[in-house]
mmCIF file of C-alpha atoms in Angstrom:
data_model
loop_
_atom_site.group_PDB
_atom_site.id
_atom_site.type_symbol
_atom_site.label_atom_id
_atom_site.label_comp_id
_atom_site.label_asym_id
_atom_site.label_seq_id
_atom_site.Cartn_x
_atom_site.Cartn_y
_atom_site.Cartn_z
ATOM 1 C CA UNK A 96 0.385 35.077 5.704
ATOM 2 C CA UNK A 97 -1.146 34.203 2.321
ATOM 3 C CA UNK A 98 -3.046 31.076 1.356
ATOM 4 C CA UNK A 99 -3.015 29.417 -2.071
ATOM 5 C CA UNK A 100 -5.547 26.842 -3.204
ATOM 6 C CA UNK A 101 -4.739 24.738 -6.272
ATOM 7 C CA UNK A 102 -7.318 22.598 -8.072
ATOM 8 C CA UNK A 103 -5.284 20.107 -10.069
ATOM 9 C CA UNK A 104 -6.104 18.607 -13.465
ATOM 10 C CA UNK A 105 -4.184 16.795 -16.171
ATOM 11 C CA UNK A 106 -3.644 19.777 -18.475
ATOM 12 C CA UNK A 107 -4.316 22.887 -16.375
ATOM 13 C CA UNK A 108 -4.539 24.008 -12.751
ATOM 14 C CA UNK A 109 -6.928 26.594 -11.273
ATOM 15 C CA UNK A 110 -5.327 28.769 -8.594
ATOM 16 C CA UNK A 111 -6.708 31.152 -5.968
ATOM 17 C CA UNK A 112 -4.696 33.335 -3.565
ATOM 18 C CA UNK A 113 -6.288 34.693 -0.362
ATOM 19 C CA UNK A 114 -4.953 37.233 2.103
ATOM 20 C CA UNK A 115 -5.276 36.730 5.913
ATOM 21 C CA UNK A 116 -8.757 38.307 5.933
ATOM 22 C CA UNK A 117 -10.056 35.919 3.256
ATOM 23 C CA UNK A 118 -10.032 38.494 0.461
ATOM 24 C CA UNK A 119 -9.288 37.083 -2.992
ATOM 25 C CA UNK A 120 -6.047 38.644 -4.221
ATOM 26 C CA UNK A 121 -5.742 36.716 -7.450
ATOM 27 C CA UNK A 122 -7.446 33.964 -9.417
ATOM 28 C CA UNK A 123 -5.881 32.512 -12.553
ATOM 29 C CA UNK A 124 -5.223 29.337 -14.525
ATOM 30 C CA UNK A 125 -1.829 27.879 -15.420
ATOM 31 C CA UNK A 126 -0.946 24.997 -17.700
ATOM 32 C CA UNK A 127 0.481 21.744 -16.368
ATOM 33 C CA UNK A 128 3.967 22.521 -17.637
ATOM 34 C CA UNK A 129 7.250 24.071 -16.484
ATOM 35 C CA UNK A 130 5.999 27.346 -17.997
ATOM 36 C CA UNK A 131 2.815 27.153 -15.936
ATOM 37 C CA UNK A 132 4.852 26.486 -12.816
ATOM 38 C CA UNK A 133 7.062 29.501 -13.553
ATOM 39 C CA UNK A 134 3.922 31.629 -13.943
ATOM 40 C CA UNK A 135 2.732 30.570 -10.470
ATOM 41 C CA UNK A 136 6.187 31.142 -8.944
ATOM 42 C CA UNK A 137 6.382 34.639 -10.442
ATOM 43 C CA UNK A 138 3.041 35.444 -8.800
ATOM 44 C CA UNK A 139 4.190 34.024 -5.460
ATOM 45 C CA UNK A 140 7.429 36.044 -5.589
ATOM 46 C CA UNK A 141 5.397 39.239 -5.984
ATOM 47 C CA UNK A 142 4.122 38.674 -2.423
ATOM 48 C CA UNK A 143 6.358 40.337 0.212
ATOM 49 C CA UNK A 144 8.977 37.929 1.555
ATOM 50 C CA UNK A 145 8.027 38.540 5.196
ATOM 51 C CA UNK A 146 4.562 37.025 4.595
ATOM 52 C CA UNK A 147 4.633 33.192 4.675
ATOM 53 C CA UNK A 148 2.958 31.206 1.884
ATOM 54 C CA UNK A 149 0.829 28.131 2.599
ATOM 55 C CA UNK A 150 -0.404 25.962 -0.281
ATOM 56 C CA UNK A 151 -3.349 23.520 -0.292
ATOM 57 C CA UNK A 152 -4.260 20.824 -2.842
ATOM 58 C CA UNK A 153 -6.410 17.698 -2.732
ATOM 59 C CA UNK A 154 -3.560 15.394 -3.699
ATOM 60 C CA UNK A 155 0.169 15.875 -3.168
ATOM 61 C CA UNK A 156 1.182 13.271 -5.735
ATOM 62 C CA UNK A 157 1.086 15.552 -8.773
ATOM 63 C CA UNK A 158 4.525 16.491 -10.097
ATOM 64 C CA UNK A 159 3.371 20.120 -10.036
ATOM 65 C CA UNK A 160 2.807 20.004 -6.259
ATOM 66 C CA UNK A 161 5.873 17.889 -5.548
ATOM 67 C CA UNK A 162 8.061 20.503 -7.217
ATOM 68 C CA UNK A 163 6.586 23.293 -5.081
ATOM 69 C CA UNK A 164 7.215 21.142 -2.024
ATOM 70 C CA UNK A 165 10.798 20.489 -3.114
ATOM 71 C CA UNK A 166 11.365 24.246 -3.414
ATOM 72 C CA UNK A 167 10.604 24.574 0.302
ATOM 73 C CA UNK A 168 6.996 25.763 0.253
ATOM 74 C CA UNK A 169 4.669 24.404 2.950
ATOM 75 C CA UNK A 170 2.090 22.255 1.177
ATOM 76 C CA UNK A 171 -1.017 20.673 2.712
ATOM 77 C CA UNK A 172 -2.824 17.700 1.195
ATOM 78 C CA UNK A 173 -6.519 18.057 2.082
ATOM 79 C CA UNK A 174 -8.916 15.130 1.825
ATOM 80 C CA UNK A 175 -11.473 15.614 -0.990
ATOM 81 C CA UNK A 176 -14.265 14.839 1.504
ATOM 82 C CA UNK A 177 -13.264 17.846 3.584
ATOM 83 C CA UNK A 178 -13.318 20.008 0.478
ATOM 84 C CA UNK A 179 -16.707 18.645 -0.558
ATOM 85 C CA UNK A 180 -18.275 19.415 2.825
ATOM 86 C CA UNK A 181 -16.660 22.845 3.088
ATOM 87 C CA UNK A 182 -17.951 23.717 -0.381
ATOM 88 C CA UNK A 183 -21.438 24.243 1.076
ATOM 89 C CA UNK A 184 -20.117 27.258 3.004
ATOM 90 C CA UNK A 185 -19.776 29.030 -0.339
ATOM 91 C CA UNK A 186 -22.723 27.505 -2.184
ATOM 92 C CA UNK A 187 -25.503 25.822 -0.133
ATOM 93 C CA UNK A 188 -27.165 24.865 -3.419
ATOM 94 C CA UNK A 189 -24.360 22.357 -4.063
ATOM 95 C CA UNK A 190 -22.845 24.118 -7.070
ATOM 96 C CA UNK A 191 -19.340 23.037 -7.986
ATOM 97 C CA UNK A 192 -16.640 24.323 -10.273
ATOM 98 C CA UNK A 193 -12.847 24.290 -10.261
ATOM 99 C CA UNK A 194 -12.592 28.027 -9.572
ATOM 100 C CA UNK A 195 -14.717 27.746 -6.429
ATOM 101 C CA UNK A 196 -12.781 24.686 -5.243
ATOM 102 C CA UNK A 197 -9.519 26.638 -5.249
ATOM 103 C CA UNK A 198 -11.078 29.204 -2.921
ATOM 104 C CA UNK A 199 -12.454 26.451 -0.673
ATOM 105 C CA UNK A 200 -8.979 24.888 -0.415
ATOM 106 C CA UNK A 201 -7.294 28.202 0.391
ATOM 107 C CA UNK A 202 -9.981 29.161 2.906
ATOM 108 C CA UNK A 203 -9.721 25.826 4.703
ATOM 109 C CA UNK A 204 -6.081 26.615 5.392
ATOM 110 C CA UNK A 205 -6.972 30.138 6.498
ATOM 111 C CA UNK A 206 -9.648 29.089 9.005
ATOM 112 C CA UNK A 207 -8.874 25.446 9.918
ATOM 113 C CA UNK A 208 -5.155 25.029 9.401
ATOM 114 C CA UNK A 209 -4.806 23.413 12.853
ATOM 115 C CA UNK A 210 -6.887 20.472 11.605
ATOM 116 C CA UNK A 211 -4.365 19.487 8.934
ATOM 117 C CA UNK A 212 -0.736 18.434 8.760
ATOM 118 C CA UNK A 213 1.591 19.694 6.011
ATOM 119 C CA UNK A 214 3.188 17.189 3.675
ATOM 120 C CA UNK A 215 6.180 15.646 5.397
ATOM 121 C CA UNK A 216 9.669 16.626 4.299
ATOM 122 C CA UNK A 217 11.696 13.476 3.607
ATOM 123 C CA UNK A 218 15.374 13.132 2.740
ATOM 124 C CA UNK A 219 16.567 11.505 -0.499
ATOM 125 C CA UNK A 220 17.210 8.178 1.238
ATOM 126 C CA UNK A 221 13.622 7.899 2.470
ATOM 127 C CA UNK A 222 12.213 9.122 -0.852
ATOM 128 C CA UNK A 223 14.113 6.380 -2.693
ATOM 129 C CA UNK A 224 12.922 3.750 -0.228
ATOM 130 C CA UNK A 225 9.339 5.033 -0.496
ATOM 131 C CA UNK A 226 9.360 4.741 -4.292
ATOM 132 C CA UNK A 227 10.924 1.271 -4.179
ATOM 133 C CA UNK A 228 8.303 0.052 -1.706
ATOM 134 C CA UNK A 229 5.420 1.587 -3.651
ATOM 135 C CA UNK A 230 6.641 0.281 -7.010
ATOM 136 C CA UNK A 231 7.228 -3.185 -5.554
ATOM 137 C CA UNK A 232 3.623 -3.249 -4.296
ATOM 138 C CA UNK A 233 2.463 -2.288 -7.799
ATOM 139 C CA UNK A 234 4.517 -5.142 -9.287
ATOM 140 C CA UNK A 235 3.048 -7.587 -6.739
ATOM 141 C CA UNK A 236 -0.429 -6.457 -7.817
ATOM 142 C CA UNK A 237 0.552 -6.984 -11.465
ATOM 143 C CA UNK A 238 1.903 -10.428 -10.582
ATOM 144 C CA UNK A 239 -1.419 -11.438 -9.032
ATOM 145 C CA UNK A 240 -3.225 -10.141 -12.108
ATOM 146 C CA UNK A 241 -1.050 -12.260 -14.433
ATOM 147 C CA UNK A 242 -1.553 -15.316 -12.202
ATOM 148 C CA UNK A 243 -5.318 -14.839 -12.409
ATOM 149 C CA UNK A 244 -5.095 -14.575 -16.197
ATOM 150 C CA UNK A 245 -3.100 -17.820 -16.340
ATOM 151 C CA UNK A 246 -5.702 -19.591 -14.194
ATOM 152 C CA UNK A 247 -8.481 -18.281 -16.414
ATOM 153 C CA UNK A 248 -6.598 -19.338 -19.548
ATOM 154 C CA UNK A 249 -6.008 -22.876 -18.215
ATOM 155 C CA UNK A 250 -9.659 -23.233 -17.224
ATOM 156 C CA UNK A 251 -10.604 -22.535 -20.840
ATOM 157 C CA UNK A 252 -8.721 -25.489 -22.309
ATOM 158 C CA UNK A 253 -6.480 -27.282 -19.794
ATOM 159 C CA UNK A 254 -8.016 -27.410 -16.269
ATOM 160 C CA UNK A 255 -6.021 -30.538 -15.366
ATOM 161 C CA UNK A 256 -2.870 -28.370 -15.095
ATOM 162 C CA UNK A 257 -4.440 -26.476 -12.197
ATOM 163 C CA UNK A 258 -4.685 -29.755 -10.254
ATOM 164 C CA UNK A 259 -0.904 -30.204 -10.467
ATOM 165 C CA UNK A 260 0.202 -27.129 -8.481
ATOM 166 C CA UNK A 261 -1.175 -24.937 -5.745
ATOM 167 C CA UNK A 262 1.112 -22.023 -6.685
ATOM 168 C CA UNK A 263 1.829 -20.568 -10.110
ATOM 169 C CA UNK A 264 4.568 -18.124 -9.109
ATOM 170 C CA UNK A 265 7.338 -20.711 -8.816
ATOM 171 C CA UNK A 266 9.960 -21.859 -11.293
ATOM 172 C CA UNK A 267 8.933 -25.512 -11.256
ATOM 173 C CA UNK A 268 5.336 -24.619 -12.244
ATOM 174 C CA UNK A 269 6.548 -22.432 -15.111
ATOM 175 C CA UNK A 270 8.949 -25.166 -16.284
ATOM 176 C CA UNK A 271 6.124 -27.724 -16.198
ATOM 177 C CA UNK A 272 3.729 -25.535 -18.214
ATOM 178 C CA UNK A 273 6.414 -24.767 -20.785
ATOM 179 C CA UNK A 274 7.179 -28.482 -21.182
ATOM 180 C CA UNK A 275 3.501 -29.525 -21.234
ATOM 181 C CA UNK A 276 1.452 -26.585 -22.572
ATOM 182 C CA UNK A 277 -1.453 -28.748 -23.835
ATOM 183 C CA UNK A 278 -3.585 -31.618 -22.483
ATOM 184 C CA UNK A 279 -2.119 -33.978 -25.110
ATOM 185 C CA UNK A 280 1.455 -33.122 -24.130
ATOM 186 C CA UNK A 281 0.636 -33.875 -20.507
ATOM 187 C CA UNK A 282 -1.022 -37.191 -21.451
ATOM 188 C CA UNK A 283 2.269 -38.266 -23.046
ATOM 189 C CA UNK A 284 4.412 -37.238 -20.054
ATOM 190 C CA UNK A 285 6.590 -39.949 -18.507
ATOM 191 C CA UNK A 286 7.685 -40.346 -14.919
ATOM 192 C CA UNK A 287 11.338 -39.742 -15.819
ATOM 193 C CA UNK A 288 10.544 -36.464 -17.623
ATOM 194 C CA UNK A 289 8.456 -35.236 -14.710
ATOM 195 C CA UNK A 290 11.100 -36.301 -12.182
ATOM 196 C CA UNK A 291 13.728 -34.334 -14.088
ATOM 197 C CA UNK A 292 11.589 -31.175 -13.980
ATOM 198 C CA UNK A 293 10.983 -31.431 -10.235
ATOM 199 C CA UNK A 294 14.565 -32.373 -9.449
ATOM 200 C CA UNK A 295 15.927 -29.400 -11.407
ATOM 201 C CA UNK A 296 13.333 -27.209 -9.690
ATOM 202 C CA UNK A 297 14.668 -28.344 -6.293
ATOM 203 C CA UNK A 298 11.290 -29.709 -5.208
ATOM 204 C CA UNK A 299 11.737 -31.216 -1.701
ATOM 205 C CA UNK A 300 9.720 -34.340 -2.615
ATOM 206 C CA UNK A 301 10.497 -34.571 -6.312
ATOM 207 C CA UNK A 302 10.111 -38.358 -6.606
ATOM 208 C CA UNK A 303 6.711 -38.429 -4.874
ATOM 209 C CA UNK A 304 5.466 -35.440 -6.880
ATOM 210 C CA UNK A 305 6.626 -36.987 -10.168
ATOM 211 C CA UNK A 306 4.825 -40.262 -9.362
ATOM 212 C CA UNK A 307 1.665 -38.355 -8.440
ATOM 213 C CA UNK A 308 1.593 -36.388 -11.704
ATOM 214 C CA UNK A 309 2.546 -39.421 -13.807
ATOM 215 C CA UNK A 310 -0.655 -41.086 -12.572
ATOM 216 C CA UNK A 311 -2.658 -37.885 -13.070
ATOM 217 C CA UNK A 312 -1.417 -37.616 -16.658
ATOM 218 C CA UNK A 313 -3.099 -40.910 -17.617
ATOM 219 C CA UNK A 314 -6.533 -39.890 -16.381
ATOM 220 C CA UNK A 315 -9.180 -38.792 -18.850
ATOM 221 C CA UNK A 316 -9.406 -35.076 -19.582
ATOM 222 C CA UNK A 317 -12.069 -32.788 -21.084
ATOM 223 C CA UNK A 318 -12.346 -32.876 -24.861
ATOM 224 C CA UNK A 319 -11.375 -29.465 -26.307
ATOM 225 C CA UNK A 320 -11.273 -28.540 -30.005
ATOM 226 C CA UNK A 321 -7.842 -28.056 -31.572
ATOM 227 C CA UNK A 322 -8.426 -24.404 -32.526
ATOM 228 C CA UNK A 323 -9.005 -23.505 -28.870
ATOM 229 C CA UNK A 324 -5.964 -25.511 -27.754
ATOM 230 C CA UNK A 325 -3.694 -23.811 -30.326
ATOM 231 C CA UNK A 326 -4.774 -20.257 -29.469
ATOM 232 C CA UNK A 327 -4.960 -20.700 -25.701
ATOM 233 C CA UNK A 328 -1.612 -22.487 -25.426
ATOM 234 C CA UNK A 329 -0.063 -19.636 -27.376
ATOM 235 C CA UNK A 330 -1.632 -17.135 -24.959
ATOM 236 C CA UNK A 331 -0.341 -19.226 -22.044
ATOM 237 C CA UNK A 332 3.238 -18.901 -23.323
ATOM 238 C CA UNK A 333 2.823 -15.111 -23.505
ATOM 239 C CA UNK A 334 1.545 -14.958 -19.949
ATOM 240 C CA UNK A 335 4.367 -17.186 -18.686
ATOM 241 C CA UNK A 336 6.922 -14.756 -20.157
ATOM 242 C CA UNK A 337 5.271 -11.915 -18.226
ATOM 243 C CA UNK A 338 5.192 -13.992 -15.058
ATOM 244 C CA UNK A 339 8.889 -14.878 -15.308
ATOM 245 C CA UNK A 340 9.872 -11.257 -15.923
ATOM 246 C CA UNK A 341 7.843 -10.031 -12.952
ATOM 247 C CA UNK A 342 9.366 -12.667 -10.674
ATOM 248 C CA UNK A 343 12.888 -11.665 -11.739
ATOM 249 C CA UNK A 344 12.177 -7.966 -11.207
ATOM 250 C CA UNK A 345 10.552 -8.576 -7.823
ATOM 251 C CA UNK A 346 13.612 -10.507 -6.698
ATOM 252 C CA UNK A 347 15.829 -7.565 -7.609
ATOM 253 C CA UNK A 348 13.471 -5.128 -5.853
ATOM 254 C CA UNK A 349 13.673 -7.311 -2.752
ATOM 255 C CA UNK A 350 17.476 -7.201 -2.780
ATOM 256 C CA UNK A 351 17.540 -3.419 -3.217
ATOM 257 C CA UNK A 352 14.997 -2.859 -0.430
ATOM 258 C CA UNK A 353 16.888 -5.230 1.889
ATOM 259 C CA UNK A 354 20.096 -3.274 1.291
ATOM 260 C CA UNK A 355 18.522 0.142 1.877
ATOM 261 C CA UNK A 356 16.605 -0.900 4.992
ATOM 262 C CA UNK A 357 19.754 -2.100 6.739
ATOM 263 C CA UNK A 358 21.390 1.293 6.118
ATOM 264 C CA UNK A 359 18.600 3.256 7.815
ATOM 265 C CA UNK A 360 19.344 4.227 11.452
ATOM 266 C CA UNK A 361 15.819 3.250 12.580
ATOM 267 C CA UNK A 362 15.801 -0.164 10.897
ATOM 268 C CA UNK A 363 16.708 -1.980 14.109
ATOM 269 C CA UNK A 364 13.551 -0.698 15.819
ATOM 270 C CA UNK A 365 11.409 -2.714 13.420
ATOM 271 C CA UNK A 366 13.703 -5.553 12.315
ATOM 272 C CA UNK A 367 14.192 -6.632 15.931
ATOM 273 C CA UNK A 368 10.487 -7.437 16.161
ATOM 274 C CA UNK A 369 9.754 -11.134 15.639
ATOM 275 C CA UNK A 370 7.799 -11.610 12.421
ATOM 276 C CA UNK A 371 9.056 -8.426 10.739
ATOM 277 C CA UNK A 372 11.223 -8.876 7.661
ATOM 278 C CA UNK A 373 12.998 -6.299 5.511
ATOM 279 C CA UNK A 374 10.005 -5.535 3.289
ATOM 280 C CA UNK A 375 7.606 -4.952 6.188
ATOM 281 C CA UNK A 376 10.258 -2.932 8.026
ATOM 282 C CA UNK A 377 10.751 -0.799 4.905
ATOM 283 C CA UNK A 378 7.030 -0.064 4.715
ATOM 284 C CA UNK A 379 6.970 0.961 8.386
ATOM 285 C CA UNK A 380 10.019 3.202 7.922
ATOM 286 C CA UNK A 381 8.344 4.914 4.976
ATOM 287 C CA UNK A 382 5.085 5.554 6.844
ATOM 288 C CA UNK A 383 6.681 6.787 10.077
ATOM 289 C CA UNK A 384 9.449 8.799 8.392
ATOM 290 C CA UNK A 385 12.321 10.592 10.123
ATOM 291 C CA UNK A 386 10.557 13.680 11.488
ATOM 292 C CA UNK A 387 9.804 12.871 15.152
ATOM 293 C CA UNK A 388 7.577 15.965 15.425
ATOM 294 C CA UNK A 389 5.359 15.095 12.459
ATOM 295 C CA UNK A 390 2.963 12.988 14.567
ATOM 296 C CA UNK A 391 2.109 14.731 17.829
ATOM 297 C CA UNK A 392 0.543 11.668 19.466
ATOM 298 C CA UNK A 393 -0.187 7.993 18.805
ATOM 299 C CA UNK A 394 -3.813 8.614 17.849
ATOM 300 C CA UNK A 395 -2.681 10.718 14.887
ATOM 301 C CA UNK A 396 -0.796 7.695 13.548
ATOM 302 C CA UNK A 397 -3.738 5.382 14.269
ATOM 303 C CA UNK A 398 -6.112 7.652 12.348
ATOM 304 C CA UNK A 399 -3.720 7.960 9.413
ATOM 305 C CA UNK A 400 -3.326 4.168 9.293
ATOM 306 C CA UNK A 401 -7.096 3.634 9.511
ATOM 307 C CA UNK A 402 -6.897 1.365 12.566
ATOM 308 C CA UNK A 403 -8.713 3.770 14.902
ATOM 309 C CA UNK A 404 -12.503 3.356 14.546
ATOM 310 C CA UNK A 405 -14.838 6.308 14.011
ATOM 311 C CA UNK A 406 -17.210 6.900 16.939
ATOM 312 C CA UNK A 407 -20.479 8.762 16.456
ATOM 313 C CA UNK A 408 -22.594 9.895 19.426
ATOM 314 C CA UNK A 409 -26.038 11.476 19.312
ATOM 315 C CA UNK A 410 -27.944 11.616 22.577
ATOM 316 C CA UNK A 411 -27.952 8.116 24.026
ATOM 317 C CA UNK A 412 -27.105 6.557 20.689
ATOM 318 C CA UNK A 413 -23.515 5.541 20.006
ATOM 319 C CA UNK A 414 -22.137 3.824 16.912
ATOM 320 C CA UNK A 415 -18.613 2.725 16.057
ATOM 321 C CA UNK A 416 -17.691 2.169 12.436
ATOM 322 C CA UNK A 417 -14.790 1.462 10.117
ATOM 323 C CA UNK A 418 -12.504 4.422 9.325
ATOM 324 C CA UNK A 419 -12.400 4.917 5.558
ATOM 325 C CA UNK A 420 -10.536 8.228 5.392
ATOM 326 C CA UNK A 421 -6.909 7.160 5.820
ATOM 327 C CA UNK A 422 -3.754 6.229 3.934
ATOM 328 C CA UNK A 423 -4.789 2.968 2.263
ATOM 329 C CA UNK A 424 -1.192 1.769 1.880
ATOM 330 C CA UNK A 425 -0.556 2.406 5.584
ATOM 331 C CA UNK A 426 -3.692 0.438 6.487
ATOM 332 C CA UNK A 427 -2.574 -2.493 4.309
ATOM 333 C CA UNK A 428 0.852 -2.381 5.939
ATOM 334 C CA UNK A 429 -0.623 -2.523 9.433
ATOM 335 C CA UNK A 430 -2.983 -5.345 8.442
ATOM 336 C CA UNK A 431 -0.003 -7.408 7.264
ATOM 337 C CA UNK A 432 1.928 -6.373 10.363
ATOM 338 C CA UNK A 433 -0.912 -7.522 12.644
ATOM 339 C CA UNK A 434 -1.029 -10.924 10.944
ATOM 340 C CA UNK A 435 2.644 -11.427 11.771
ATOM 341 C CA UNK A 436 2.217 -10.202 15.346
ATOM 342 C CA UNK A 437 -0.613 -12.688 15.940
ATOM 343 C CA UNK A 438 1.660 -15.460 14.669
ATOM 344 C CA UNK A 439 4.732 -14.555 16.713
ATOM 345 C CA UNK A 440 3.514 -12.745 19.851
ATOM 346 C CA UNK A 441 1.356 -14.551 22.392
ATOM 347 C CA UNK A 442 -0.447 -11.511 23.801
ATOM 348 C CA UNK A 443 -1.393 -10.415 20.268
ATOM 349 C CA UNK A 444 -2.786 -13.881 19.572
ATOM 350 C CA UNK A 445 -4.844 -13.784 22.776
ATOM 351 C CA UNK A 446 -6.204 -10.346 21.878
ATOM 352 C CA UNK A 447 -7.111 -11.556 18.387
ATOM 353 C CA UNK A 448 -8.874 -14.713 19.665
ATOM 354 C CA UNK A 449 -10.700 -12.774 22.377
ATOM 355 C CA UNK A 450 -12.357 -10.528 19.789
ATOM 356 C CA UNK A 451 -13.019 -13.462 17.459
ATOM 357 C CA UNK A 452 -14.995 -15.097 20.283
ATOM 358 C CA UNK A 453 -17.067 -11.925 20.495
ATOM 359 C CA UNK A 454 -18.133 -12.497 16.893
ATOM 360 C CA UNK A 455 -15.960 -9.964 15.126
ATOM 361 C CA UNK A 456 -14.572 -10.694 11.650
ATOM 362 C CA UNK A 457 -10.921 -11.603 11.090
ATOM 363 C CA UNK A 458 -10.205 -8.267 9.402
ATOM 364 C CA UNK A 459 -11.696 -6.353 12.321
ATOM 365 C CA UNK A 460 -9.710 -8.408 14.840
ATOM 366 C CA UNK A 461 -6.465 -7.827 12.963
ATOM 367 C CA UNK A 462 -7.300 -4.106 12.882
ATOM 368 C CA UNK A 463 -7.774 -4.130 16.672
ATOM 369 C CA UNK A 464 -4.370 -5.804 17.093
ATOM 370 C CA UNK A 465 -2.793 -3.284 14.698
ATOM 371 C CA UNK A 466 -4.351 -0.378 16.600
ATOM 372 C CA UNK A 467 -2.865 -1.657 19.863
ATOM 373 C CA UNK A 468 0.547 -2.166 18.244
ATOM 374 C CA UNK A 469 0.583 1.317 16.735
ATOM 375 C CA UNK A 470 0.702 2.796 20.246
ATOM 376 C CA UNK A 471 3.749 0.649 20.937
ATOM 377 C CA UNK A 472 5.387 1.415 17.585
ATOM 378 C CA UNK A 473 4.802 5.135 18.069
ATOM 379 C CA UNK A 474 6.496 5.061 21.494
ATOM 380 C CA UNK A 475 9.404 3.017 20.082
ATOM 381 C CA UNK A 476 9.835 5.381 17.140
ATOM 382 C CA UNK A 477 9.417 8.568 19.172
ATOM 383 C CA UNK A 478 11.953 7.549 21.840
ATOM 384 C CA UNK A 479 14.164 5.431 19.544
ATOM 385 C CA UNK A 480 13.826 2.519 21.960
ATOM 386 C CA UNK A 481 13.494 -1.130 20.771
ATOM 387 C CA UNK A 482 10.435 -3.170 21.728
ATOM 388 C CA UNK A 483 10.514 -4.655 25.216
ATOM 389 C CA UNK A 484 7.615 -7.054 25.970
ATOM 390 C CA UNK A 485 8.161 -6.664 29.715
ATOM 391 C CA UNK A 486 7.440 -2.928 29.515
ATOM 392 C CA UNK A 487 4.206 -3.545 27.613
ATOM 393 C CA UNK A 488 2.984 -6.319 29.929
ATOM 394 C CA UNK A 489 3.811 -4.241 33.014
ATOM 395 C CA UNK A 490 1.864 -1.261 31.625
ATOM 396 C CA UNK A 491 -1.064 -3.548 30.831
ATOM 397 C CA UNK A 492 -1.112 -4.908 34.388
ATOM 398 C CA UNK A 493 -1.066 -1.376 35.813
ATOM 399 C CA UNK A 494 -4.035 -0.407 33.611
ATOM 400 C CA UNK A 495 -5.952 -3.500 34.750
ATOM 401 C CA UNK A 496 -5.291 -2.611 38.382
#
C-alpha cells in the first residue's frame, strides 16, 4: 500500500508519496491543470497494480481532487487542524512549508487511517441534488445580502418605506417601491393607487393595508437633499432588479429540488416526518447519502453534524463545549430541522423547554434536540424504516426504567 499526500493551491500542488514503512518514494510539484493531473497519474501508474493507493488532502472540493476521486481512487479529506497538530511530529519548532505538509498528510494515512473516513462515493443523482441544494443555499445568502443593502439604502434617504412592510422579498413590496421610489412620490400616493397595488399583489387584507399606508403617506418625513434622493433612488432600482432575479431563480431551484427529491427512494423516510418539506428532506438526503456502510454508528453522524458536544476530562475536572470541527452545512441543516421538530413534535418541544429552564441558550437547546433526533434518523436511514413515535417513546420509557 502506498500513501499520497497532496497540498493544494490555486496554481500548483505539492505531492509526496510514501511506502508502507514511511519512506519517501517521490516528492514533486505539478501545476493545477490537466497536464499536471496527467503527470501525477503517470507517477501513480508506475506503482505496481497490486499495491493499493490512498490519497490525502485537506479539502476534497478542489477539481483536481474530485477528478482523482471520480477515477476510482480512495481519497481522504483530513481536517486542517489534524494536519496542524501532526506537523509537530516532524518539526517541534513549528516550522511549516507545503513540502512538509504533503508528508504529514501521507503519514497520517499511513499511521492513523482508522481515524478517518474516505470521501463518500455518490451516484450522479445524488451529486446533482447536492449541487442544487448547495447552490440554492448560496442564492439564499445572496438574497439576504441584497435585502440588507436595500434596507441600508432606504435608511439613507427614505426610512418611511421601511415602516410599510416587514418583508422585502415579496412581489407587493417590490411593486410598491417601484411605484413610489422617493419620499415625494409616496407623499402623493392616493388610496386607490395603493389599493390597486395590494389587490394585484394578492394581499389578504388589501383594503385595510391601503388605508393604513394612505394615512402614513401624509405624515411628515425627514428632509433629504435632492442629490441624495436622485442617486439613492437610482441605486434602489438596481437592487430591486437583483432581488427580483434572485426570487425568480430561487423559485425555479425549489421546483427542481422538489422534483428530484420525490424521485429518490429514501425521500419517504424524511418527507413523512411532520415539519419536513422538500428542501429540508433534500438536505438530509445529501448529508446521509446512499452508502449505508459509510457511517458505522449514530455518533459518527452526530460528530459530523456538530451536534455532539466535545467532552474534556482531566483528573476531577470535566468540561463540555461546543463542537467546532464538523460539516457546517450539516450543522445548519440539523439546526433548521430541530426548529421544525420542536414546532411539530410534542416530545421535542418538552425536551427543548426542559433545557431552556436550565438556563441554556436557544441555539444550544436546538442542538440538543437535533442530537437526539440524529440517533432516530440514523436508525431510520440504516434500516430504511419510517419514523414511528411509539417505538421512540417505548425505548425512552425502557431507558427511564
